[in-house]
Amino acid sequence: MFLKNQPKENIQEYYNLLKIVGSLSNLFSDNNVPYLYYRAAENIFCKAFEANNLSRGDSSADASKNSIGIGLKTFLNSNGNTLQKIAEFNKDRSDYHDLINNPAEFIRYISFLRNKRLDSTKAIHSIDSLAYHCVAREANRFLIFEEEMNFINLDQINDIQRKPNSISFNDKNHEYNFNISKSTLFKRFTTTNVSELKIEILKDPYETLKEIFDNYKLDFTKSNKTKYEYVILPLFSTRSGEVAESSGLNQWNAKGRKRDPNEVYIPVPTIIHKKFPNFFPVNEKGISFNLHLPNEEILTSSMCQDSFIKINGIEVNKGKGLMSNPNKELGKWILRDILKIPEGTLVTYEMLVEIGIDSVEVRKIDSENYEIDFKKLNSYYDFIDSLNE
């Protein structure tokens, strides 16, 4: 578990921040159960414990620190025994649709997909173990507890019960329920071994906030939040919707010169260069940048493959792919560490669907430093749609 091994001052900071946010509950409702928005819970946790916030990417963990991945949950305590969402499988629907009339095979396949996602989360972020950190809410208090985030034991799945819109099962460690119409997997959380945190809800939080702002003479015309430009890139060919057999993640399979089995590049569609002409550097020899991976490794990278576009009337070679130098380093990370496929195996779109990712987000910190993380299925098309809107 995570919490009990943290310094006392960090734990106290965490509790204090939860009390502050909980005290503002009347901003949102007049209930005596304190309100805690899940994004606020994630940010509070990461701030107090100086943890890495993984919520921007598509990961089974919301935070990580010291090789521990943490799934952060906040929910009403109810009877102390509640089902909570842990994964969605909307994009996998076509793969398991034919199994729906065979509950045993169906649940085994869903469990296999869930385990694949946990495995990829560990690989992407160099995580050794996983845990849930939960904040259950009830009248005037938070109840904080943790439990392991286990892989589903495929050999111990039993007590499968089919209902019109759900299938419940357990693996002798946990109880699960799959909602068929929502393609969502739930797990039962039992509120035990808790730390109790009493919350004093302010009667008039608006007046309190106004006094704070007046005392500090805050200038609302300024923002101290750093904003970074970002783009989302596909891990597949936008022409076919598949992973090309001899380019992109399968560049190692291209004909011509002898290639390293880890040789890949991430496609950069022309529309990205046109919409963000100054985001990536030009594709010229000697121009490179640092690419920061989610596991905190840094790869020297550059643009590759000629792709000329006009910027302010001038034709510029922006490149049609992002690669590492040496080229094999990026491929080793994606093909071996994340997808875990043997050398010589072609990457398919179905492989990406299995682990729930088909895109990457690249953030520009400055002209020499970029960050990269994986994104959930369909993120590239959603990004392009948002640009068009």
Short mmCIF file of C-alpha atoms in Angstrom, two decimals:
data_model
loop_
_atom_site.label_atom_id
_atom_site.label_comp_id
_atom_site.label_asym_id
_atom_site.label_seq_id
_atom_site.Cartn_x
_atom_site.Cartn_y
_atom_site.Cartn_z
CA MET A 1 0.00 0.00 0.00
CA PHE A 2 1.03 3.58 -0.59
CA LEU A 3 -0.28 5.95 2.10
CA LYS A 4 1.21 4.36 5.23
CA ASN A 5 4.72 4.57 3.74
CA GLN A 6 4.63 8.33 3.07
CA PRO A 7 6.26 11.00 5.29
CA LYS A 8 3.98 12.34 8.01
CA GLU A 9 4.23 15.91 6.72
CA ASN A 10 3.02 14.83 3.27
CA ILE A 11 0.11 12.89 4.76
CA GLN A 12 -0.85 15.93 6.86
CA GLU A 13 -0.66 18.16 3.79
CA TYR A 14 -2.93 15.72 1.95
CA TYR A 15 -5.49 15.71 4.77
CA ASN A 16 -5.41 19.51 5.02
CA LEU A 17 -6.06 19.93 1.29
CA LEU A 18 -8.94 17.45 1.43
CA LYS A 19 -10.43 19.37 4.37
CA ILE A 20 -10.16 22.67 2.49
CA VAL A 21 -11.80 21.36 -0.67
CA GLY A 22 -14.43 19.45 1.32
CA SER A 23 -15.29 22.60 3.29
CA LEU A 24 -16.34 24.29 0.03
CA SER A 25 -19.01 21.67 -0.70
CA ASN A 26 -21.85 24.19 -0.43
CA LEU A 27 -20.57 25.70 -3.68
CA PHE A 28 -22.13 22.69 -5.36
CA SER A 29 -24.92 21.40 -3.12
CA ASP A 30 -26.56 21.80 0.27
CA ASN A 31 -25.98 18.18 1.25
CA ASN A 32 -24.16 17.30 4.48
CA VAL A 33 -22.09 14.78 2.52
CA PRO A 34 -18.94 16.68 1.41
CA TYR A 35 -18.41 16.95 -2.33
CA LEU A 36 -15.12 15.91 -3.96
CA TYR A 37 -14.79 16.16 -7.74
CA TYR A 38 -12.63 13.33 -9.04
CA ARG A 39 -10.23 15.68 -10.88
CA ALA A 40 -9.74 17.64 -7.67
CA ALA A 41 -9.00 14.39 -5.82
CA GLU A 42 -6.34 13.51 -8.41
CA ASN A 43 -4.68 16.92 -8.26
CA ILE A 44 -4.72 17.03 -4.44
CA PHE A 45 -3.12 13.60 -4.21
CA CYS A 46 -0.37 14.44 -6.71
CA LYS A 47 0.35 17.83 -5.12
CA ALA A 48 0.56 16.51 -1.54
CA PHE A 49 2.72 13.49 -2.35
CA GLU A 50 4.67 15.01 -5.26
CA ALA A 51 3.41 12.14 -7.42
CA ASN A 52 3.29 11.99 -11.21
CA ASN A 53 -0.18 12.84 -12.51
CA LEU A 54 -1.06 10.23 -15.16
CA SER A 55 -4.65 11.34 -15.70
CA ARG A 56 -3.78 13.17 -18.96
CA GLY A 57 -3.01 9.88 -20.67
CA ASP A 58 -5.10 6.77 -21.04
CA SER A 59 -3.87 4.72 -18.13
CA SER A 60 -5.31 2.33 -15.57
CA ALA A 61 -3.44 4.36 -12.95
CA ASP A 62 -4.13 8.04 -12.20
CA ALA A 63 -0.83 8.70 -10.42
CA SER A 64 2.53 7.10 -9.78
CA LYS A 65 5.42 7.45 -7.39
CA ASN A 66 8.36 5.22 -6.48
CA SER A 67 7.30 2.60 -9.06
CA ILE A 68 3.80 2.33 -7.57
CA GLY A 69 0.79 3.06 -9.77
CA ILE A 70 -2.26 4.41 -7.95
CA GLY A 71 -5.86 4.32 -9.13
CA LEU A 72 -7.70 7.16 -7.38
CA LYS A 73 -11.39 6.64 -6.58
CA THR A 74 -13.89 8.86 -4.82
CA PHE A 75 -17.50 7.82 -4.26
CA LEU A 76 -20.44 7.92 -1.86
CA ASN A 77 -19.92 5.35 0.88
CA SER A 78 -23.54 4.22 0.78
CA ASN A 79 -23.58 0.89 2.68
CA GLY A 80 -19.79 0.53 2.57
CA ASN A 81 -20.03 -2.09 -0.16
CA THR A 82 -20.37 -0.50 -3.59
CA LEU A 83 -19.63 -1.27 -7.24
CA GLN A 84 -17.44 1.32 -8.97
CA LYS A 85 -16.33 1.65 -12.59
CA ILE A 86 -12.75 0.54 -13.27
CA ALA A 87 -12.62 0.19 -17.10
CA GLU A 88 -14.52 0.85 -20.32
CA PHE A 89 -14.42 -1.31 -23.44
CA ASN A 90 -16.57 0.57 -25.96
CA LYS A 91 -14.01 0.33 -28.76
CA ASP A 92 -13.61 -3.43 -28.22
CA ARG A 93 -17.31 -4.08 -28.74
CA SER A 94 -16.87 -5.63 -32.20
CA ASP A 95 -14.28 -8.08 -30.84
CA TYR A 96 -16.47 -9.51 -28.09
CA HIS A 97 -19.95 -9.06 -29.54
CA ASP A 98 -20.12 -12.64 -30.83
CA LEU A 99 -19.27 -13.99 -27.36
CA ILE A 100 -22.18 -12.35 -25.56
CA ASN A 101 -24.30 -15.54 -25.61
CA ASN A 102 -21.50 -17.50 -23.97
CA PRO A 103 -21.04 -15.73 -20.61
CA ALA A 104 -18.00 -17.81 -19.58
CA GLU A 105 -16.02 -17.05 -22.75
CA PHE A 106 -17.26 -13.46 -22.75
CA ILE A 107 -16.08 -12.76 -19.20
CA ARG A 108 -12.76 -14.51 -19.80
CA TYR A 109 -12.12 -12.25 -22.81
CA ILE A 110 -13.10 -9.06 -20.94
CA SER A 111 -10.81 -10.13 -18.08
CA PHE A 112 -8.00 -10.76 -20.58
CA LEU A 113 -8.44 -7.22 -21.97
CA ARG A 114 -8.46 -5.76 -18.45
CA ASN A 115 -5.21 -7.55 -17.61
CA LYS A 116 -3.60 -6.39 -20.86
CA ARG A 117 -4.37 -2.79 -19.93
CA LEU A 118 -2.90 -3.18 -16.46
CA ASP A 119 0.18 -4.75 -18.01
CA SER A 120 0.59 -1.91 -20.52
CA THR A 121 0.16 0.70 -17.76
CA LYS A 122 3.00 -0.90 -15.83
CA ALA A 123 5.20 -1.01 -18.91
CA ILE A 124 4.50 2.55 -20.10
CA HIS A 125 5.21 4.15 -16.71
CA SER A 126 7.83 1.70 -15.31
CA ILE A 127 5.48 0.63 -12.52
CA ASP A 128 6.16 -2.45 -10.38
CA SER A 129 2.89 -2.63 -8.43
CA LEU A 130 -0.63 -1.18 -8.52
CA ALA A 131 -3.03 -0.07 -5.79
CA TYR A 132 -6.34 1.73 -5.34
CA HIS A 133 -6.48 4.80 -3.10
CA CYS A 134 -10.11 5.52 -2.21
CA VAL A 135 -11.89 8.45 -0.60
CA ALA A 136 -15.41 7.35 0.38
CA ARG A 137 -17.78 10.18 1.28
CA GLU A 138 -20.51 10.21 3.89
CA ALA A 139 -22.10 12.77 6.20
CA ASN A 140 -19.48 15.30 7.38
CA ARG A 141 -16.48 13.09 6.73
CA PHE A 142 -14.16 11.37 4.28
CA LEU A 143 -13.16 7.75 4.80
CA ILE A 144 -9.75 6.98 3.29
CA PHE A 145 -8.58 3.46 2.55
CA GLU A 146 -6.43 1.50 0.09
CA GLU A 147 -6.41 -1.92 -1.49
CA GLU A 148 -4.39 -3.74 -4.12
CA MET A 149 -5.23 -3.31 -7.79
CA ASN A 150 -5.05 -6.96 -8.79
CA PHE A 151 -5.01 -8.60 -12.18
CA ILE A 152 -8.11 -10.73 -12.66
CA ASN A 153 -7.19 -14.35 -12.00
CA LEU A 154 -8.27 -16.04 -15.24
CA ASP A 155 -7.95 -19.50 -13.69
CA GLN A 156 -10.24 -18.68 -10.76
CA ILE A 157 -13.18 -17.00 -12.49
CA ASN A 158 -16.40 -18.42 -11.07
CA ASP A 159 -19.97 -17.68 -9.99
CA ILE A 160 -20.81 -16.16 -13.39
CA GLN A 161 -24.39 -14.85 -13.35
CA ARG A 162 -26.07 -13.44 -16.45
CA LYS A 163 -28.81 -10.84 -16.13
CA PRO A 164 -30.56 -8.95 -18.98
CA ASN A 165 -28.00 -6.13 -19.08
CA SER A 166 -25.08 -7.34 -16.95
CA ILE A 167 -22.87 -10.27 -16.07
CA SER A 168 -21.45 -10.61 -12.56
CA PHE A 169 -18.53 -12.84 -11.57
CA ASN A 170 -15.64 -13.13 -9.14
CA ASP A 171 -12.11 -14.52 -9.15
CA LYS A 172 -11.96 -15.43 -5.41
CA ASN A 173 -10.21 -12.10 -4.78
CA HIS A 174 -12.80 -9.57 -5.92
CA GLU A 175 -16.36 -9.31 -7.18
CA TYR A 176 -16.92 -7.78 -10.62
CA ASN A 177 -19.88 -6.75 -12.74
CA PHE A 178 -19.87 -5.99 -16.46
CA ASN A 179 -22.57 -3.64 -17.77
CA ILE A 180 -23.30 -4.82 -21.32
CA SER A 181 -25.02 -1.71 -22.72
CA LYS A 182 -22.31 0.63 -21.37
CA SER A 183 -19.40 -1.78 -22.07
CA THR A 184 -18.13 -0.97 -18.59
CA LEU A 185 -16.45 -3.16 -15.98
CA PHE A 186 -17.22 -2.49 -12.31
CA LYS A 187 -15.48 -3.80 -9.19
CA ARG A 188 -16.92 -4.01 -5.68
CA PHE A 189 -15.12 -1.84 -3.13
CA THR A 190 -15.60 -2.58 0.57
CA THR A 191 -14.92 0.29 2.96
CA THR A 192 -12.67 -1.24 5.64
CA ASN A 193 -9.52 -0.28 7.58
CA VAL A 194 -10.28 3.40 7.05
CA SER A 195 -8.72 6.64 8.20
CA GLU A 196 -11.50 9.03 9.15
CA LEU A 197 -11.23 12.68 8.19
CA LYS A 198 -13.92 14.98 9.61
CA ILE A 199 -15.03 17.74 7.25
CA GLU A 200 -16.49 21.05 8.43
CA ILE A 201 -18.62 22.36 5.57
CA LEU A 202 -18.71 26.17 5.37
CA LYS A 203 -22.22 27.60 5.45
CA ASP A 204 -21.34 30.41 3.03
CA PRO A 205 -18.23 29.49 1.03
CA TYR A 206 -18.84 32.37 -1.38
CA GLU A 207 -18.31 34.95 1.33
CA THR A 208 -15.22 33.15 2.59
CA LEU A 209 -13.68 33.04 -0.89
CA LYS A 210 -14.50 36.69 -1.47
CA GLU A 211 -12.69 37.65 1.74
CA ILE A 212 -9.64 35.64 0.70
CA PHE A 213 -9.52 37.26 -2.73
CA ASP A 214 -9.99 40.73 -1.26
CA ASN A 215 -7.22 40.18 1.30
CA TYR A 216 -4.74 38.96 -1.29
CA LYS A 217 -5.83 41.53 -3.90
CA LEU A 218 -5.80 38.88 -6.60
CA ASP A 219 -5.58 40.06 -10.21
CA PHE A 220 -7.98 37.97 -12.29
CA THR A 221 -6.52 39.34 -15.52
CA LYS A 222 -3.33 37.34 -14.96
CA SER A 223 -2.80 33.60 -14.89
CA ASN A 224 0.13 31.79 -13.29
CA LYS A 225 -0.76 28.50 -14.92
CA THR A 226 1.70 27.32 -17.54
CA LYS A 227 -0.04 26.22 -20.72
CA TYR A 228 1.68 23.99 -23.23
CA GLU A 229 0.79 23.51 -26.87
CA TYR A 230 0.08 19.91 -27.80
CA VAL A 231 -0.90 17.71 -30.72
CA ILE A 232 -2.28 14.18 -30.94
CA LEU A 233 -0.73 11.79 -33.45
CA PRO A 234 -2.10 8.45 -34.72
CA LEU A 235 -0.19 5.18 -34.33
CA PHE A 236 -1.87 3.97 -37.51
CA SER A 237 -2.30 5.10 -41.11
CA THR A 238 -5.10 7.65 -41.45
CA ARG A 239 -5.61 6.54 -45.05
CA SER A 240 -6.52 2.93 -44.25
CA GLY A 241 -7.33 3.04 -40.54
CA GLU A 242 -4.84 0.20 -40.09
CA VAL A 243 -1.17 0.01 -39.13
CA ALA A 244 0.72 0.07 -42.44
CA GLU A 245 2.80 -3.07 -43.15
CA SER A 246 6.00 -1.26 -44.08
CA SER A 247 5.87 2.19 -42.46
CA GLY A 248 5.08 3.78 -39.11
CA LEU A 249 5.24 1.13 -36.38
CA ASN A 250 6.20 -1.41 -39.06
CA GLN A 251 8.96 0.69 -40.64
CA TRP A 252 11.39 -2.14 -39.78
CA ASN A 253 9.56 -4.19 -42.44
CA ALA A 254 10.18 -1.72 -45.29
CA LYS A 255 12.11 -2.92 -48.30
CA GLY A 256 15.47 -1.56 -49.41
CA ARG A 257 18.36 -1.31 -46.97
CA LYS A 258 18.80 -3.67 -44.04
CA ARG A 259 16.81 -2.36 -41.08
CA ASP A 260 16.94 -2.84 -37.33
CA PRO A 261 13.95 -4.95 -36.07
CA ASN A 262 13.06 -2.05 -33.72
CA GLU A 263 13.01 0.65 -36.42
CA VAL A 264 9.78 2.68 -36.25
CA TYR A 265 8.48 6.21 -36.54
CA ILE A 266 5.25 7.84 -35.38
CA PRO A 267 3.26 9.26 -38.32
CA VAL A 268 2.70 13.04 -38.39
CA PRO A 269 -0.20 13.70 -40.80
CA THR A 270 0.07 16.76 -43.06
CA ILE A 271 -2.96 18.34 -41.37
CA ILE A 272 -1.00 18.53 -38.10
CA HIS A 273 1.80 20.51 -39.77
CA LYS A 274 -0.72 22.80 -41.46
CA LYS A 275 -2.66 23.49 -38.28
CA PHE A 276 0.51 23.76 -36.14
CA PRO A 277 3.27 24.87 -38.56
CA ASN A 278 5.71 25.84 -35.81
CA PHE A 279 5.09 22.95 -33.43
CA PHE A 280 7.75 20.54 -34.69
CA PRO A 281 11.19 21.61 -35.98
CA VAL A 282 12.03 21.24 -39.67
CA ASN A 283 13.32 17.94 -41.04
CA GLU A 284 16.98 18.84 -41.50
CA LYS A 285 20.17 17.03 -40.54
CA GLY A 286 21.50 18.08 -37.14
CA ILE A 287 18.18 19.38 -35.80
CA SER A 288 16.96 17.29 -32.86
CA PHE A 289 15.06 17.59 -29.57
CA ASN A 290 14.57 15.72 -26.30
CA LEU A 291 11.53 13.45 -26.14
CA HIS A 292 10.51 12.76 -22.53
CA LEU A 293 8.77 9.38 -22.09
CA PRO A 294 6.16 8.65 -19.38
CA ASN A 295 8.72 6.42 -17.60
CA GLU A 296 11.03 9.48 -17.32
CA GLU A 297 13.49 8.25 -19.94
CA ILE A 298 14.63 10.82 -22.51
CA LEU A 299 15.20 9.98 -26.17
CA THR A 300 17.08 12.22 -28.59
CA SER A 301 14.57 12.59 -31.44
CA SER A 302 13.96 14.37 -34.73
CA MET A 303 11.64 14.55 -37.71
CA CYS A 304 12.10 12.04 -40.54
CA GLN A 305 10.87 11.23 -44.08
CA ASP A 306 10.44 14.16 -46.46
CA SER A 307 7.14 16.02 -46.38
CA PHE A 308 7.07 19.52 -47.86
CA ILE A 309 4.37 22.04 -46.99
CA LYS A 310 4.05 25.76 -47.62
CA ILE A 311 4.37 28.08 -44.62
CA ASN A 312 3.85 31.79 -45.41
CA GLY A 313 4.37 30.99 -49.07
CA ILE A 314 7.67 29.20 -48.49
CA GLU A 315 8.02 25.44 -49.04
CA VAL A 316 9.44 23.78 -45.90
CA ASN A 317 10.38 20.16 -45.23
CA LYS A 318 8.56 19.34 -42.00
CA GLY A 319 8.85 15.55 -42.21
CA LYS A 320 6.09 12.96 -42.10
CA GLY A 321 7.22 11.14 -38.98
CA LEU A 322 8.74 11.45 -35.52
CA MET A 323 11.70 9.16 -34.83
CA SER A 324 14.37 8.65 -32.20
CA ASN A 325 18.12 8.74 -32.71
CA PRO A 326 19.21 5.99 -32.77
CA ASN A 327 15.99 4.98 -34.48
CA LYS A 328 15.67 1.66 -32.65
CA GLU A 329 15.19 3.24 -29.20
CA LEU A 330 11.65 4.45 -29.88
CA GLY A 331 10.76 1.10 -31.45
CA LYS A 332 12.18 -0.86 -28.53
CA TRP A 333 9.97 1.12 -26.15
CA ILE A 334 6.75 0.80 -28.18
CA LEU A 335 7.16 -2.68 -29.72
CA ARG A 336 8.92 -4.60 -26.94
CA ASP A 337 8.16 -2.76 -23.68
CA ILE A 338 4.56 -1.70 -24.38
CA LEU A 339 3.09 -4.04 -27.01
CA LYS A 340 5.35 -6.89 -25.87
CA ILE A 341 5.53 -8.50 -29.31
CA PRO A 342 8.50 -10.55 -30.53
CA GLU A 343 10.86 -9.26 -33.20
CA GLY A 344 9.59 -9.81 -36.74
CA THR A 345 5.89 -9.61 -35.77
CA LEU A 346 3.83 -7.07 -37.70
CA VAL A 347 1.89 -4.60 -35.57
CA THR A 348 -1.84 -4.61 -36.29
CA TYR A 349 -4.57 -2.19 -35.27
CA GLU A 350 -6.18 -5.05 -33.30
CA MET A 351 -3.08 -5.15 -31.07
CA LEU A 352 -3.58 -1.49 -30.24
CA VAL A 353 -7.27 -2.07 -29.51
CA GLU A 354 -6.40 -4.85 -27.06
CA ILE A 355 -4.51 -2.45 -24.80
CA GLY A 356 -6.93 0.43 -25.45
CA ILE A 357 -4.59 2.94 -27.14
CA ASP A 358 -4.14 4.03 -30.76
CA SER A 359 -2.70 7.55 -30.47
CA VAL A 360 -0.09 9.59 -28.62
CA GLU A 361 -0.19 13.11 -27.23
CA VAL A 362 2.96 15.17 -27.77
CA ARG A 363 3.35 18.31 -25.66
CA LYS A 364 5.84 21.04 -26.52
CA ILE A 365 7.60 22.30 -23.40
CA ASP A 366 10.06 24.43 -25.36
CA SER A 367 11.93 24.20 -28.68
CA GLU A 368 14.25 21.52 -27.29
CA ASN A 369 11.94 19.49 -25.07
CA TYR A 370 8.75 17.55 -25.81
CA GLU A 371 6.71 15.09 -23.71
CA ILE A 372 4.86 12.07 -25.08
CA ASP A 373 2.13 9.85 -23.62
CA PHE A 374 -0.38 7.35 -24.98
CA LYS A 375 -4.03 8.24 -25.58
CA LYS A 376 -7.17 6.14 -25.68
CA LEU A 377 -8.77 4.80 -28.85
CA ASN A 378 -10.10 7.39 -31.32
CA SER A 379 -8.26 10.28 -29.63
CA TYR A 380 -6.64 11.41 -32.89
CA TYR A 381 -9.96 11.74 -34.72
CA ASP A 382 -11.53 13.50 -31.72
CA PHE A 383 -8.61 15.95 -31.78
CA ILE A 384 -9.01 16.66 -35.49
CA ASP A 385 -12.77 17.11 -35.05
CA SER A 386 -12.12 19.64 -32.26
CA LEU A 387 -9.78 21.61 -34.55
CA ASN A 388 -12.39 21.70 -37.31
CA GLU A 389 -15.05 22.87 -34.88
#
